[in-house]
Amino acid sequence: MTTPPPVVLFDVNETLSDMRPLASAFEESGMPAAGAPLWFAEVLRDGFALTTTGENPDFVAIARDNLRRHLAAASGARDHAEDVDRILEVFTHFDLHPDVTPGVTALSRTAELVTLSNGSASIAETLLARGGVRELFSQCLSVTDAPLWKPTRDAYAYAAQQTGRPLEELMLVAVHPWDIHGAAAAGLRTAWINRTGAAYPSCFRTPEIEAEHLVALAEILAGARG
C-alpha cells in the first residue's frame, strides 16, 4: 500500500501557477499567443543545456534573452526592453490553479509542504501569499541556492538537506514529466499532476502516482493513510 510522504515538494511554474495569461501578454506585444508556451519551453531548454555543463544559470537572464529574440523575430531588431519587462511582470501576477488551494490545504494536514523552483523563491512566495496559502508551506526553495537546476540530483538533494529528510521521504509533485523523471532518478517519490489528460512520455521513469489535480492527489494519499 502507498503510504503518505513526510514531505511533499512542489514544482512552482505551471504546477501551482496558471500561466495562461502569458498568451495575452504575447499578443499585446505583437507575437502569436502560441509563442508563449514555446518561449517557456526554450527557457527551460537553455537552462538545462547550461546545467549539463556545470553552470547554475539565472532564470530571469535566460528568460529576457529568449524574449528579446522572440520579439525581434516578430517585429524586427529594435529596443524591446519595455515589452520584455511587461511580459516578465506577468510572472509576478499569476494566479493559482483552482485545485491548488483545496489540494494543498488537504495535503498540509498530513505532510510538510515545500516548494522547489528553477525560478526565484520570491516568485513562489508572492504566488502563494496572493493565493492565501503561504502559511501552509514551511519553505520556498530555489535552485539559485542549490548547486544546479532541476532535474539534476543535486537540486533534489538540496531540498532534502533543507528539510532535514532523506531523499526517499520526499515526494515531488509536478506537471512536468522531466521533473518527475529527475526526482525519481534521485530517489524521491513522485506524483504527476495531469490536468490536461496528456500521455506520459515512455522514455521517462514512471510516476508513482498520476492524478488529474491536487485535490485528487490529496484524496489518494488520504486513502492510503486510512
XYZ file of C-alpha atoms in Angstrom:
226
model
C 0.000 0.000 0.000
C 1.142 3.538 -0.785
C 1.990 5.488 2.364
C 1.764 9.281 2.626
C 5.171 11.031 2.479
C 6.510 13.164 5.340
C 7.347 15.981 2.880
C 5.554 16.996 -0.296
C 7.853 19.004 -2.585
C 6.123 21.125 -5.229
C 7.357 22.445 -8.523
C 6.015 26.002 -8.973
C 5.741 27.244 -12.562
C 2.719 25.566 -14.229
C 2.329 23.055 -11.392
C 0.965 25.639 -8.961
C 0.699 28.749 -11.158
C -1.742 29.199 -14.018
C 0.470 30.589 -16.772
C -2.248 31.109 -19.374
C -2.130 34.938 -19.049
C 1.217 34.818 -20.860
C -0.649 34.186 -24.115
C -2.422 37.553 -23.908
C 0.830 39.296 -22.971
C 2.481 37.861 -26.083
C -0.390 39.005 -28.289
C -0.223 42.521 -26.847
C 3.424 42.629 -27.899
C 2.681 41.585 -31.481
C 3.594 37.919 -31.083
C 1.340 34.878 -31.528
C -0.316 33.582 -28.375
C 1.027 30.130 -29.214
C 4.531 31.535 -28.794
C 4.159 31.778 -25.013
C 4.486 28.059 -24.194
C 7.221 27.742 -26.827
C 9.157 30.572 -25.198
C 8.865 28.997 -21.744
C 9.992 25.628 -23.123
C 13.012 27.340 -24.697
C 13.915 28.994 -21.387
C 13.928 25.567 -19.757
C 15.860 24.059 -22.667
C 18.609 26.657 -22.444
C 18.749 26.366 -18.671
C 19.079 22.593 -18.928
C 21.843 22.947 -21.527
C 23.834 25.244 -19.247
C 23.203 22.901 -16.321
C 24.747 19.977 -18.210
C 27.980 21.982 -18.458
C 28.060 22.518 -14.700
C 26.614 26.036 -14.626
C 23.750 27.292 -12.473
C 22.220 29.981 -14.711
C 19.900 32.803 -13.722
C 16.329 32.021 -14.824
C 15.378 35.647 -15.466
C 18.506 36.326 -17.534
C 17.689 33.405 -19.824
C 14.045 34.461 -19.993
C 14.998 38.014 -21.007
C 17.384 36.846 -23.693
C 14.824 34.496 -25.211
C 12.109 37.157 -25.114
C 14.309 39.653 -26.945
C 14.906 37.129 -29.698
C 11.204 36.229 -29.979
C 10.261 39.907 -30.181
C 12.956 40.622 -32.772
C 11.720 37.752 -34.911
C 8.156 39.089 -34.713
C 8.761 42.800 -35.257
C 12.383 43.369 -36.190
C 15.568 44.388 -34.445
C 14.829 47.369 -32.193
C 14.670 48.175 -28.497
C 12.198 45.708 -26.989
C 13.050 46.445 -23.341
C 9.564 47.744 -22.487
C 7.812 44.673 -23.882
C 10.309 42.342 -22.200
C 9.721 43.998 -18.826
C 5.946 43.907 -19.258
C 5.854 40.218 -20.143
C 8.158 39.280 -17.274
C 5.989 41.349 -14.925
C 3.129 38.986 -15.765
C 5.104 36.271 -13.970
C 4.581 38.124 -10.692
C 0.797 38.241 -11.125
C -0.150 34.656 -11.931
C -2.994 33.065 -10.005
C -3.011 29.591 -8.545
C -4.784 26.855 -10.456
C -8.308 26.364 -8.987
C -7.384 22.995 -7.483
C -4.322 24.285 -5.631
C -5.907 25.907 -2.570
C -8.156 22.959 -1.625
C -5.462 20.483 -2.644
C -2.608 21.938 -0.597
C -4.947 22.567 2.332
C -5.784 18.876 2.419
C -2.163 17.801 1.893
C -0.927 20.084 4.672
C -2.864 18.028 7.218
C -0.589 15.027 6.694
C 2.723 16.359 5.321
C 5.168 19.234 5.426
C 4.786 21.294 2.238
C 7.795 22.845 0.474
C 8.335 24.379 -2.978
C 11.394 23.921 -5.190
C 11.595 26.055 -8.317
C 14.086 26.629 -11.107
C 12.907 30.237 -10.836
C 13.247 32.561 -7.887
C 11.917 31.823 -4.417
C 10.320 35.271 -4.333
C 8.011 34.365 -7.225
C 6.771 31.357 -5.276
C 6.409 33.423 -2.109
C 4.332 36.057 -3.919
C 2.181 33.485 -5.731
C 1.335 31.570 -2.552
C 0.764 34.713 -0.478
C -1.607 36.137 -3.068
C -3.469 32.827 -3.108
C -3.772 32.856 0.688
C -1.847 29.611 1.257
C 1.710 30.745 2.040
C 1.344 29.745 5.700
C 0.754 26.139 4.644
C 4.315 25.881 3.287
C 7.295 25.608 5.600
C 9.796 26.758 2.959
C 10.005 28.176 -0.570
C 13.253 26.937 -2.099
C 15.011 27.868 -5.330
C 17.804 26.213 -7.280
C 19.525 29.589 -7.079
C 20.821 28.328 -3.731
C 21.424 24.771 -4.958
C 24.429 23.518 -6.934
C 22.418 23.012 -10.141
C 18.935 23.241 -11.682
C 16.374 20.502 -11.605
C 16.275 17.804 -12.895
C 19.782 17.109 -11.575
C 20.123 15.029 -8.435
C 21.916 17.934 -6.773
C 18.775 20.082 -6.874
C 16.606 17.494 -5.135
C 19.393 16.662 -2.669
C 19.474 20.353 -1.760
C 15.751 20.215 -0.929
C 16.294 17.101 1.175
C 19.108 18.810 3.058
C 16.971 21.887 3.710
C 14.113 19.803 5.107
C 16.402 17.542 7.117
C 14.913 14.466 5.484
C 16.416 11.693 3.352
C 15.545 11.824 -0.341
C 13.182 8.863 -0.119
C 10.963 10.709 2.365
C 10.213 13.479 -0.144
C 7.541 13.246 -2.831
C 7.902 15.610 -5.774
C 4.630 16.895 -7.232
C 4.904 18.350 -10.731
C 3.163 18.688 -14.078
C 6.445 18.288 -15.964
C 7.467 14.723 -16.838
C 11.144 15.771 -16.971
C 10.878 16.870 -13.326
C 9.203 13.609 -12.344
C 11.945 11.653 -14.100
C 14.739 13.601 -12.422
C 13.216 13.268 -8.979
C 12.604 9.537 -9.400
C 16.184 9.032 -10.576
C 17.377 10.890 -7.466
C 15.388 8.573 -5.197
C 12.327 10.711 -4.453
C 8.770 9.504 -4.622
C 6.775 11.209 -7.371
C 3.270 12.356 -8.251
C 2.473 13.605 -11.748
C -0.388 16.097 -11.991
C -2.022 15.607 -15.373
C -4.657 18.334 -15.695
C -4.833 18.054 -19.492
C -5.174 14.302 -19.936
C -1.829 14.097 -21.750
C 0.104 10.897 -22.382
C 3.184 10.434 -20.209
C 6.474 10.076 -22.152
C 7.563 6.435 -22.238
C 11.246 7.463 -22.174
C 10.949 8.803 -18.606
C 10.641 6.996 -15.297
C 7.002 6.355 -14.479
C 5.479 8.404 -11.632
C 4.382 6.570 -8.527
C 1.034 8.390 -8.670
C -0.827 10.089 -11.507
C -3.664 12.438 -10.520
C -5.821 14.824 -12.516
C -5.362 17.604 -9.947
C -4.087 18.269 -6.428
C -7.413 17.509 -4.774
C -7.338 14.030 -6.322
C -3.750 13.572 -5.133
C -4.759 14.501 -1.593
C -7.614 12.013 -1.748
C -5.292 9.253 -2.974
C -2.830 9.876 -0.158
C -5.587 10.218 2.425
C -6.982 6.892 1.300
C -3.566 5.337 1.664
C -3.305 6.770 5.150
C -6.678 5.319 6.070
